[in-house]
Amino acid sequence: MQHAISISKLSKVYDSGLAALQEVDLDIRNGEILALLGPNGAGKTTLISIVCGIVNPTNGKVSVQGHDIISEFRAARELIGLVPQELHVETFETVWDTVSYSRGLFGKKPKPELIEQLLRDLTLWDKKDNKILELSGGMKRRVMIAKALAHEPKILFLDEPTAGVDVELRKDMWQLVRRLREEGGVTIILTTHYIEEAEEIADRVGVINKGRLILVEEKKELMRKLGKKQLTLDLNDVLETLPEALGRYDLDLENGGERLVYRYDTQAERTGIGSLLADLNRAGISIKDLDTEQSSLEDIFVTLVEETR
Ligand SMILES: Nc1ncnc2c1ncn2[C@@H]1O[C@H](COP(=O)(O)OP(=O)(O)O)[C@@H](O)[C@H]1O
Ligand SMILES: [Mg+2]
């Protein structure tokens, strides 16, 4: 099956010598919502800018529905709508004109009913005759979204769409994103450094750090892994084998029997720790010390989030 976007061995070294992307391989499926998660400076905007033809890649290949972004630039680009991270909208034009103009840029015939629908969906309809410079920051961002959608793209990039955005717009945006995917089969790629946002909306999550795509995974799978924790129990006495009474727990005996490791699911209703401790006590196993540890994936996320604080 052809992918919405296929990225292979993509690297970018800026003139400054900075390697912003390093050998990124990523296939984006048609109709999926993919969240690219990563701290500031990870390379998210660079990746999007290359796919959209704003930045030249140093190495590697990108195709959009099979169209190479360099040799078939126009065919590739018209499939894409981009809501950039930075606001830059023409200030003296009206909302209606600037959104209609965006459609014209792609050589599409005027379709006023579509523009009207977009403006209504984005609660911009009563502002259609206002000049952009009269609008608040939130309204300008709505205009950016309308502009990105005006030529009916099959793929939509949202670069940090909710950074510094009010709750109202965030809700409207997620509603619109869901509807675009459900009704129009639009593929959506958004970047964010909020885990919660990825959790809320994405089908798949990619984590990018220091120019490398360090993992791409189904959100559910990621959450399952994220939800794993482990409890380490140092025992007072060496245990040769696990007592049968503890058979129902996911337990491993380590360090020559001095340590018990219990793995549990933090998403589960019960962690089982309470009953495990009671059963250990009943079996006459006494504990010297205990410690909990989160799985490495969660470690990655925690590190990422801390870096962006
Ligand atoms: N035009 C540029 N010239 C030189 N370095 C750049 C340029 N744009 C971005 N960078 C650098 O590339 C790295 C990745 O930036 P960017 O793609 O904007 O990351 P993100 O969007 O994940 O915050 C950063 O270190 C940034 O400073
Ligand atoms: Mg960015």
mmCIF file of C-alpha atoms and ligand atoms in Angstrom:
data_model
loop_
_atom_site.group_PDB
_atom_site.id
_atom_site.type_symbol
_atom_site.label_atom_id
_atom_site.label_comp_id
_atom_site.label_asym_id
_atom_site.label_seq_id
_atom_site.Cartn_x
_atom_site.Cartn_y
_atom_site.Cartn_z
ATOM 1 C CA MET A 1 0.000 0.000 0.000
ATOM 2 C CA GLN A 2 1.218 3.464 -0.817
ATOM 3 C CA HIS A 3 1.955 5.640 2.164
ATOM 4 C CA ALA A 4 0.733 9.188 2.624
ATOM 5 C CA ILE A 5 4.339 10.161 3.209
ATOM 6 C CA SER A 6 7.440 8.074 2.948
ATOM 7 C CA ILE A 7 10.667 9.376 4.437
ATOM 8 C CA SER A 8 13.906 7.492 4.085
ATOM 9 C CA LYS A 9 17.368 8.208 5.450
ATOM 10 C CA LEU A 10 16.529 11.877 5.768
ATOM 11 C CA SER A 11 19.299 14.086 7.130
ATOM 12 C CA LYS A 12 19.698 17.816 7.440
ATOM 13 C CA VAL A 13 22.841 19.702 8.260
ATOM 14 C CA TYR A 14 22.280 23.461 8.426
ATOM 15 C CA ASP A 15 24.937 25.843 7.098
ATOM 16 C CA SER A 16 26.001 26.396 10.680
ATOM 17 C CA GLY A 17 27.125 22.758 10.717
ATOM 18 C CA LEU A 18 24.307 21.733 13.018
ATOM 19 C CA ALA A 19 22.879 18.287 12.277
ATOM 20 C CA ALA A 20 19.174 18.920 12.802
ATOM 21 C CA LEU A 21 18.044 15.549 11.410
ATOM 22 C CA GLN A 22 19.961 12.319 11.244
ATOM 23 C CA GLU A 23 18.874 9.417 9.029
ATOM 24 C CA VAL A 24 15.196 9.627 9.767
ATOM 25 C CA ASP A 25 13.073 6.793 8.361
ATOM 26 C CA LEU A 26 9.337 7.169 8.705
ATOM 27 C CA ASP A 27 6.305 5.942 6.785
ATOM 28 C CA ILE A 28 3.121 7.836 7.508
ATOM 29 C CA ARG A 29 -0.052 5.880 6.833
ATOM 30 C CA ASN A 30 -3.022 7.233 4.953
ATOM 31 C CA GLY A 31 -5.698 8.541 7.275
ATOM 32 C CA GLU A 32 -3.728 8.282 10.474
ATOM 33 C CA ILE A 33 -3.143 10.906 13.131
ATOM 34 C CA LEU A 34 0.531 10.863 13.999
ATOM 35 C CA ALA A 35 1.959 12.908 16.834
ATOM 36 C CA LEU A 36 5.640 13.768 16.717
ATOM 37 C CA LEU A 37 6.743 14.308 20.238
ATOM 38 C CA GLY A 38 10.009 15.925 21.181
ATOM 39 C CA PRO A 39 11.609 18.771 23.086
ATOM 40 C CA ASN A 40 12.514 22.136 21.592
ATOM 41 C CA GLY A 41 15.302 21.848 19.080
ATOM 42 C CA ALA A 42 14.631 18.157 18.414
ATOM 43 C CA GLY A 43 14.172 18.746 14.681
ATOM 44 C CA LYS A 44 10.374 18.590 14.378
ATOM 45 C CA THR A 45 9.966 21.833 12.444
ATOM 46 C CA THR A 46 12.942 20.970 10.237
ATOM 47 C CA LEU A 47 11.299 17.659 9.337
ATOM 48 C CA ILE A 48 8.010 19.334 8.454
ATOM 49 C CA SER A 49 9.764 22.113 6.558
ATOM 50 C CA ILE A 50 11.602 19.598 4.394
ATOM 51 C CA VAL A 51 8.426 17.682 3.572
ATOM 52 C CA CYS A 52 6.741 20.964 2.651
ATOM 53 C CA GLY A 53 9.653 22.092 0.474
ATOM 54 C CA ILE A 54 10.631 25.062 2.648
ATOM 55 C CA VAL A 55 13.990 23.610 3.678
ATOM 56 C CA ASN A 56 16.254 21.513 1.443
ATOM 57 C CA PRO A 57 17.300 18.125 2.734
ATOM 58 C CA THR A 58 21.021 17.358 2.912
ATOM 59 C CA ASN A 59 20.450 13.664 2.275
ATOM 60 C CA GLY A 60 17.637 11.206 1.916
ATOM 61 C CA LYS A 61 14.344 10.933 0.104
ATOM 62 C CA VAL A 62 10.800 12.031 0.808
ATOM 63 C CA SER A 63 7.727 11.230 -1.231
ATOM 64 C CA VAL A 64 4.144 12.322 -0.780
ATOM 65 C CA GLN A 65 1.598 9.818 -2.164
ATOM 66 C CA GLY A 66 4.466 8.572 -4.282
ATOM 67 C CA HIS A 67 5.510 12.016 -5.543
ATOM 68 C CA ASP A 68 9.103 12.943 -4.853
ATOM 69 C CA ILE A 69 9.240 16.263 -3.004
ATOM 70 C CA ILE A 70 12.025 17.565 -5.213
ATOM 71 C CA SER A 71 11.483 16.185 -8.712
ATOM 72 C CA GLU A 72 7.676 16.403 -8.402
ATOM 73 C CA PHE A 73 7.468 19.324 -6.034
ATOM 74 C CA ARG A 74 4.134 20.763 -7.170
ATOM 75 C CA ALA A 75 2.298 17.453 -7.176
ATOM 76 C CA ALA A 76 3.667 16.669 -3.726
ATOM 77 C CA ARG A 77 3.071 20.104 -2.259
ATOM 78 C CA GLU A 78 -0.543 20.494 -3.343
ATOM 79 C CA LEU A 79 -1.486 17.426 -1.338
ATOM 80 C CA ILE A 80 -0.264 19.123 1.820
ATOM 81 C CA GLY A 81 -1.694 21.771 4.101
ATOM 82 C CA LEU A 82 0.665 23.356 6.614
ATOM 83 C CA VAL A 83 -0.156 25.257 9.764
ATOM 84 C CA PRO A 84 3.267 26.610 10.705
ATOM 85 C CA GLN A 85 4.555 27.083 14.211
ATOM 86 C CA GLU A 86 5.046 30.817 13.778
ATOM 87 C CA LEU A 87 2.169 33.114 12.923
ATOM 88 C CA HIS A 88 2.750 35.009 9.715
ATOM 89 C CA VAL A 89 -0.363 36.275 8.048
ATOM 90 C CA GLU A 90 -0.798 39.234 5.759
ATOM 91 C CA THR A 91 -2.066 41.931 8.011
ATOM 92 C CA PHE A 92 -4.041 44.281 5.749
ATOM 93 C CA GLU A 93 -6.104 41.683 3.931
ATOM 94 C CA THR A 94 -9.491 40.508 5.104
ATOM 95 C CA VAL A 95 -9.998 37.031 6.504
ATOM 96 C CA TRP A 96 -12.102 36.021 3.496
ATOM 97 C CA ASP A 97 -9.555 37.260 0.956
ATOM 98 C CA THR A 98 -6.525 35.770 2.592
ATOM 99 C CA VAL A 99 -8.134 32.332 2.909
ATOM 100 C CA SER A 100 -9.475 32.432 -0.669
ATOM 101 C CA TYR A 101 -6.068 33.538 -1.916
ATOM 102 C CA SER A 102 -4.404 30.530 -0.280
ATOM 103 C CA ARG A 103 -6.636 28.256 -2.344
ATOM 104 C CA GLY A 104 -5.772 30.171 -5.501
ATOM 105 C CA LEU A 105 -2.054 29.693 -4.833
ATOM 106 C CA PHE A 106 -2.500 26.017 -5.575
ATOM 107 C CA GLY A 107 -4.246 26.753 -8.838
ATOM 108 C CA LYS A 108 -7.590 25.506 -7.539
ATOM 109 C CA LYS A 109 -10.835 27.012 -8.821
ATOM 110 C CA PRO A 110 -12.654 29.268 -6.358
ATOM 111 C CA LYS A 111 -15.062 27.391 -4.087
ATOM 112 C CA PRO A 112 -16.773 29.982 -1.889
ATOM 113 C CA GLU A 113 -18.999 27.402 -0.188
ATOM 114 C CA LEU A 114 -15.904 25.578 1.045
ATOM 115 C CA ILE A 115 -14.320 28.765 2.350
ATOM 116 C CA GLU A 116 -17.577 29.602 4.119
ATOM 117 C CA GLN A 117 -17.700 26.163 5.736
ATOM 118 C CA LEU A 118 -14.097 26.464 6.912
ATOM 119 C CA LEU A 119 -14.682 29.898 8.391
ATOM 120 C CA ARG A 120 -17.832 28.663 10.130
ATOM 121 C CA ASP A 121 -16.068 25.576 11.492
ATOM 122 C CA LEU A 122 -13.303 27.744 12.878
ATOM 123 C CA THR A 123 -15.723 30.307 14.364
ATOM 124 C CA LEU A 124 -14.347 32.935 12.004
ATOM 125 C CA TRP A 125 -17.490 33.554 9.997
ATOM 126 C CA ASP A 126 -18.465 36.802 11.699
ATOM 127 C CA LYS A 127 -14.887 38.000 11.205
ATOM 128 C CA LYS A 128 -14.782 37.277 7.479
ATOM 129 C CA ASP A 129 -14.639 40.958 6.503
ATOM 130 C CA ASN A 130 -12.220 41.974 9.242
ATOM 131 C CA LYS A 131 -8.646 42.791 8.420
ATOM 132 C CA ILE A 132 -6.235 40.281 9.896
ATOM 133 C CA LEU A 133 -4.454 42.965 11.899
ATOM 134 C CA GLU A 134 -7.661 43.592 13.835
ATOM 135 C CA LEU A 135 -7.725 40.020 15.107
ATOM 136 C CA SER A 136 -6.424 38.585 18.348
ATOM 137 C CA GLY A 137 -3.579 36.052 18.350
ATOM 138 C CA GLY A 138 -6.014 33.155 18.766
ATOM 139 C CA MET A 139 -8.124 34.354 15.836
ATOM 140 C CA LYS A 140 -5.010 34.737 13.687
ATOM 141 C CA ARG A 141 -4.155 31.149 14.445
ATOM 142 C CA ARG A 142 -7.628 30.099 13.330
ATOM 143 C CA VAL A 143 -6.997 31.987 10.086
ATOM 144 C CA MET A 144 -3.752 30.046 9.628
ATOM 145 C CA ILE A 145 -5.688 26.791 9.941
ATOM 146 C CA ALA A 146 -8.331 27.940 7.440
ATOM 147 C CA LYS A 147 -5.563 28.966 5.017
ATOM 148 C CA ALA A 148 -3.905 25.576 5.333
ATOM 149 C CA LEU A 149 -7.168 23.804 4.520
ATOM 150 C CA ALA A 150 -8.403 26.087 1.748
ATOM 151 C CA HIS A 151 -7.015 23.949 -1.094
ATOM 152 C CA GLU A 152 -8.493 20.742 0.349
ATOM 153 C CA PRO A 153 -5.218 18.986 1.163
ATOM 154 C CA LYS A 154 -5.138 15.245 1.829
ATOM 155 C CA ILE A 155 -2.400 15.659 4.424
ATOM 156 C CA LEU A 156 -2.338 18.273 7.152
ATOM 157 C CA PHE A 157 0.684 19.298 9.187
ATOM 158 C CA LEU A 158 0.097 21.138 12.437
ATOM 159 C CA ASP A 159 3.340 22.376 13.947
ATOM 160 C CA GLU A 160 2.891 22.896 17.693
ATOM 161 C CA PRO A 161 -0.765 23.784 17.164
ATOM 162 C CA THR A 162 -1.670 24.250 20.786
ATOM 163 C CA ALA A 163 1.413 25.960 22.172
ATOM 164 C CA GLY A 164 0.122 29.111 23.818
ATOM 165 C CA VAL A 165 -3.413 28.569 22.572
ATOM 166 C CA ASP A 166 -6.554 29.075 24.654
ATOM 167 C CA VAL A 167 -8.716 26.142 25.758
ATOM 168 C CA GLU A 168 -11.521 27.114 23.386
ATOM 169 C CA LEU A 169 -9.328 26.987 20.312
ATOM 170 C CA ARG A 170 -7.693 23.786 21.456
ATOM 171 C CA LYS A 171 -11.112 22.108 21.692
ATOM 172 C CA ASP A 172 -12.240 23.464 18.321
ATOM 173 C CA MET A 173 -9.012 22.326 16.789
ATOM 174 C CA TRP A 174 -9.267 18.747 18.048
ATOM 175 C CA GLN A 175 -12.860 18.584 16.894
ATOM 176 C CA LEU A 176 -11.853 19.793 13.449
ATOM 177 C CA VAL A 177 -8.908 17.399 13.278
ATOM 178 C CA ARG A 178 -11.119 14.439 14.152
ATOM 179 C CA ARG A 179 -13.726 15.464 11.607
ATOM 180 C CA LEU A 180 -11.169 16.009 8.846
ATOM 181 C CA ARG A 181 -9.909 12.522 9.396
ATOM 182 C CA GLU A 182 -13.312 10.899 9.742
ATOM 183 C CA GLU A 183 -15.132 12.679 6.934
ATOM 184 C CA GLY A 184 -12.329 13.568 4.587
ATOM 185 C CA GLY A 185 -9.851 10.799 5.302
ATOM 186 C CA VAL A 186 -7.216 13.476 5.844
ATOM 187 C CA THR A 187 -3.888 12.295 7.228
ATOM 188 C CA ILE A 188 -2.782 14.454 10.139
ATOM 189 C CA ILE A 189 0.683 14.972 11.525
ATOM 190 C CA LEU A 190 1.080 17.202 14.515
ATOM 191 C CA THR A 191 4.078 18.094 16.581
ATOM 192 C CA THR A 192 3.911 18.759 20.252
ATOM 193 C CA HIS A 193 5.925 18.574 23.379
ATOM 194 C CA TYR A 194 2.938 17.702 25.514
ATOM 195 C CA ILE A 195 2.499 13.992 26.133
ATOM 196 C CA GLU A 196 -1.127 14.618 27.094
ATOM 197 C CA GLU A 197 -1.829 16.050 23.684
ATOM 198 C CA ALA A 198 -0.384 13.053 21.904
ATOM 199 C CA GLU A 199 -2.348 10.836 24.257
ATOM 200 C CA GLU A 200 -5.581 12.685 23.524
ATOM 201 C CA ILE A 201 -5.567 12.620 19.768
ATOM 202 C CA ALA A 202 -2.934 10.428 18.125
ATOM 203 C CA ASP A 203 -3.185 6.939 16.655
ATOM 204 C CA ARG A 204 0.580 6.652 16.583
ATOM 205 C CA VAL A 205 3.287 8.511 18.375
ATOM 206 C CA GLY A 206 6.813 9.185 17.166
ATOM 207 C CA VAL A 207 9.453 10.442 19.524
ATOM 208 C CA ILE A 208 12.159 12.639 18.097
ATOM 209 C CA ASN A 209 15.156 13.827 20.043
ATOM 210 C CA LYS A 210 18.369 15.479 18.891
ATOM 211 C CA GLY A 211 17.515 14.919 15.252
ATOM 212 C CA ARG A 212 16.820 11.234 15.614
ATOM 213 C CA LEU A 213 13.513 9.454 15.482
ATOM 214 C CA ILE A 214 13.965 7.255 18.494
ATOM 215 C CA LEU A 215 10.687 5.383 18.315
ATOM 216 C CA VAL A 216 7.386 5.186 16.447
ATOM 217 C CA GLU A 217 4.611 3.171 17.981
ATOM 218 C CA GLU A 218 0.860 2.736 18.206
ATOM 219 C CA LYS A 219 -0.374 4.926 21.004
ATOM 220 C CA LYS A 220 -2.135 2.044 22.723
ATOM 221 C CA GLU A 221 0.998 -0.049 22.666
ATOM 222 C CA LEU A 222 3.002 2.870 23.945
ATOM 223 C CA MET A 223 0.580 3.441 26.767
ATOM 224 C CA ARG A 224 0.712 -0.234 27.628
ATOM 225 C CA LYS A 225 4.481 -0.058 27.830
ATOM 226 C CA LEU A 226 4.392 3.283 29.554
ATOM 227 C CA GLY A 227 2.071 1.838 32.109
ATOM 228 C CA LYS A 228 4.579 -0.806 33.207
ATOM 229 C CA LYS A 229 6.409 -0.280 36.411
ATOM 230 C CA GLN A 230 8.544 -2.502 38.501
ATOM 231 C CA LEU A 231 8.868 -2.985 42.192
ATOM 232 C CA THR A 232 12.156 -4.337 43.502
ATOM 233 C CA LEU A 233 12.167 -6.042 46.870
ATOM 234 C CA ASP A 234 15.450 -6.784 48.628
ATOM 235 C CA LEU A 235 14.986 -9.760 50.872
ATOM 236 C CA ASN A 236 16.450 -10.409 54.307
ATOM 237 C CA ASP A 237 17.060 -14.062 53.499
ATOM 238 C CA VAL A 238 18.049 -15.733 50.265
ATOM 239 C CA LEU A 239 15.116 -17.443 48.585
ATOM 240 C CA GLU A 240 15.924 -20.602 46.622
ATOM 241 C CA THR A 241 12.675 -20.804 44.698
ATOM 242 C CA LEU A 242 9.454 -18.873 44.521
ATOM 243 C CA PRO A 243 6.806 -20.274 46.861
ATOM 244 C CA GLU A 244 3.761 -21.645 45.077
ATOM 245 C CA ALA A 245 1.567 -19.194 46.946
ATOM 246 C CA LEU A 246 3.155 -16.416 44.879
ATOM 247 C CA GLY A 247 2.572 -18.146 41.544
ATOM 248 C CA ARG A 248 -0.096 -15.702 40.427
ATOM 249 C CA TYR A 249 2.255 -12.718 40.446
ATOM 250 C CA ASP A 250 4.602 -11.630 37.642
ATOM 251 C CA LEU A 251 7.687 -12.150 39.786
ATOM 252 C CA ASP A 252 11.340 -12.821 39.065
ATOM 253 C CA LEU A 253 13.961 -13.934 41.498
ATOM 254 C CA GLU A 254 17.237 -12.110 40.919
ATOM 255 C CA ASN A 255 20.659 -11.544 42.510
ATOM 256 C CA GLY A 256 21.004 -15.153 43.581
ATOM 257 C CA GLY A 257 17.679 -15.118 45.376
ATOM 258 C CA GLU A 258 18.238 -11.925 47.338
ATOM 259 C CA ARG A 259 15.915 -9.859 45.239
ATOM 260 C CA LEU A 260 12.365 -10.144 43.987
ATOM 261 C CA VAL A 261 11.265 -8.086 41.010
ATOM 262 C CA TYR A 262 7.558 -7.525 40.504
ATOM 263 C CA ARG A 263 6.229 -6.070 37.251
ATOM 264 C CA TYR A 264 2.838 -4.457 37.243
ATOM 265 C CA ASP A 265 0.590 -2.350 35.103
ATOM 266 C CA THR A 266 -0.001 1.162 36.374
ATOM 267 C CA GLN A 267 -3.085 1.456 34.143
ATOM 268 C CA ALA A 268 -4.741 -1.511 35.795
ATOM 269 C CA GLU A 269 -7.377 -0.916 38.410
ATOM 270 C CA ARG A 270 -5.240 -2.697 40.993
ATOM 271 C CA THR A 271 -1.470 -2.863 41.009
ATOM 272 C CA GLY A 272 -1.571 -5.941 43.216
ATOM 273 C CA ILE A 273 1.125 -4.552 45.475
ATOM 274 C CA GLY A 274 -1.019 -4.681 48.577
ATOM 275 C CA SER A 275 -1.912 -8.332 48.189
ATOM 276 C CA LEU A 276 1.639 -9.223 47.136
ATOM 277 C CA LEU A 277 3.041 -7.722 50.327
ATOM 278 C CA ALA A 278 0.408 -9.535 52.375
ATOM 279 C CA ASP A 279 1.174 -12.836 50.621
ATOM 280 C CA LEU A 280 4.915 -12.362 51.138
ATOM 281 C CA ASN A 281 4.296 -11.770 54.793
ATOM 282 C CA ARG A 282 2.102 -14.872 54.985
ATOM 283 C CA ALA A 283 4.824 -16.926 53.296
ATOM 284 C CA GLY A 284 7.287 -15.740 55.919
ATOM 285 C CA ILE A 285 9.410 -13.746 53.469
ATOM 286 C CA SER A 286 10.715 -10.583 55.068
ATOM 287 C CA ILE A 287 11.796 -7.507 53.164
ATOM 288 C CA LYS A 288 14.887 -5.414 53.839
ATOM 289 C CA ASP A 289 14.227 -2.662 51.331
ATOM 290 C CA LEU A 290 12.035 -1.810 48.386
ATOM 291 C CA ASP A 291 12.181 0.439 45.398
ATOM 292 C CA THR A 292 9.983 1.203 42.402
ATOM 293 C CA GLU A 293 11.214 1.892 38.927
ATOM 294 C CA GLN A 294 9.482 3.016 35.791
ATOM 295 C CA SER A 295 10.051 1.433 32.429
ATOM 296 C CA SER A 296 12.619 2.918 30.101
ATOM 297 C CA LEU A 297 10.034 4.349 27.729
ATOM 298 C CA GLU A 298 8.588 6.367 30.504
ATOM 299 C CA ASP A 299 12.103 7.418 31.386
ATOM 300 C CA ILE A 300 12.500 8.718 27.859
ATOM 301 C CA PHE A 301 9.317 10.709 28.131
ATOM 302 C CA VAL A 302 10.126 12.099 31.518
ATOM 303 C CA THR A 303 13.525 13.222 30.300
ATOM 304 C CA LEU A 304 11.998 14.779 27.226
ATOM 305 C CA VAL A 305 9.428 16.683 29.187
ATOM 306 C CA GLU A 306 11.911 17.861 31.752
ATOM 307 C CA GLU A 307 14.170 19.208 29.049
ATOM 308 C CA THR A 308 11.341 21.306 27.705
ATOM 309 C CA ARG A 309 10.247 22.763 31.027
HETATM 310 N N1 LIG B 1 17.594 27.936 9.642
HETATM 311 C C1 LIG B 1 18.347 27.345 10.565
HETATM 312 N N2 LIG B 1 19.685 27.473 10.565
HETATM 313 C C2 LIG B 1 20.467 26.871 11.491
HETATM 314 N N3 LIG B 1 19.986 26.079 12.476
HETATM 315 C C3 LIG B 1 18.655 25.913 12.528
HETATM 316 C C4 LIG B 1 17.769 26.521 11.582
HETATM 317 N N4 LIG B 1 16.504 26.168 11.893
HETATM 318 C C5 LIG B 1 16.592 25.360 12.976
HETATM 319 N N5 LIG B 1 17.872 25.203 13.365
HETATM 320 C C6 LIG B 1 18.370 24.384 14.467
HETATM 321 O O1 LIG B 1 18.036 23.044 14.183
HETATM 322 C C7 LIG B 1 17.650 22.359 15.370
HETATM 323 C C8 LIG B 1 16.255 21.816 15.192
HETATM 324 O O2 LIG B 1 15.344 22.896 15.135
HETATM 325 P P1 LIG B 1 13.797 22.686 14.868
HETATM 326 O O3 LIG B 1 13.628 21.821 13.681
HETATM 327 O O4 LIG B 1 13.171 24.030 14.828
HETATM 328 O O5 LIG B 1 13.359 21.881 16.172
HETATM 329 P P2 LIG B 1 11.925 21.758 16.891
HETATM 330 O O6 LIG B 1 10.883 22.185 15.917
HETATM 331 O O7 LIG B 1 11.835 20.330 17.270
HETATM 332 O O8 LIG B 1 11.972 22.654 18.074
HETATM 333 C C9 LIG B 1 17.756 23.363 16.493
HETATM 334 O O9 LIG B 1 18.990 23.193 17.123
HETATM 335 C C10 LIG B 1 17.681 24.695 15.772
HETATM 336 O O10 LIG B 1 18.367 25.690 16.493
HETATM 337 MG MG MG B 2 9.449 23.565 16.070
#
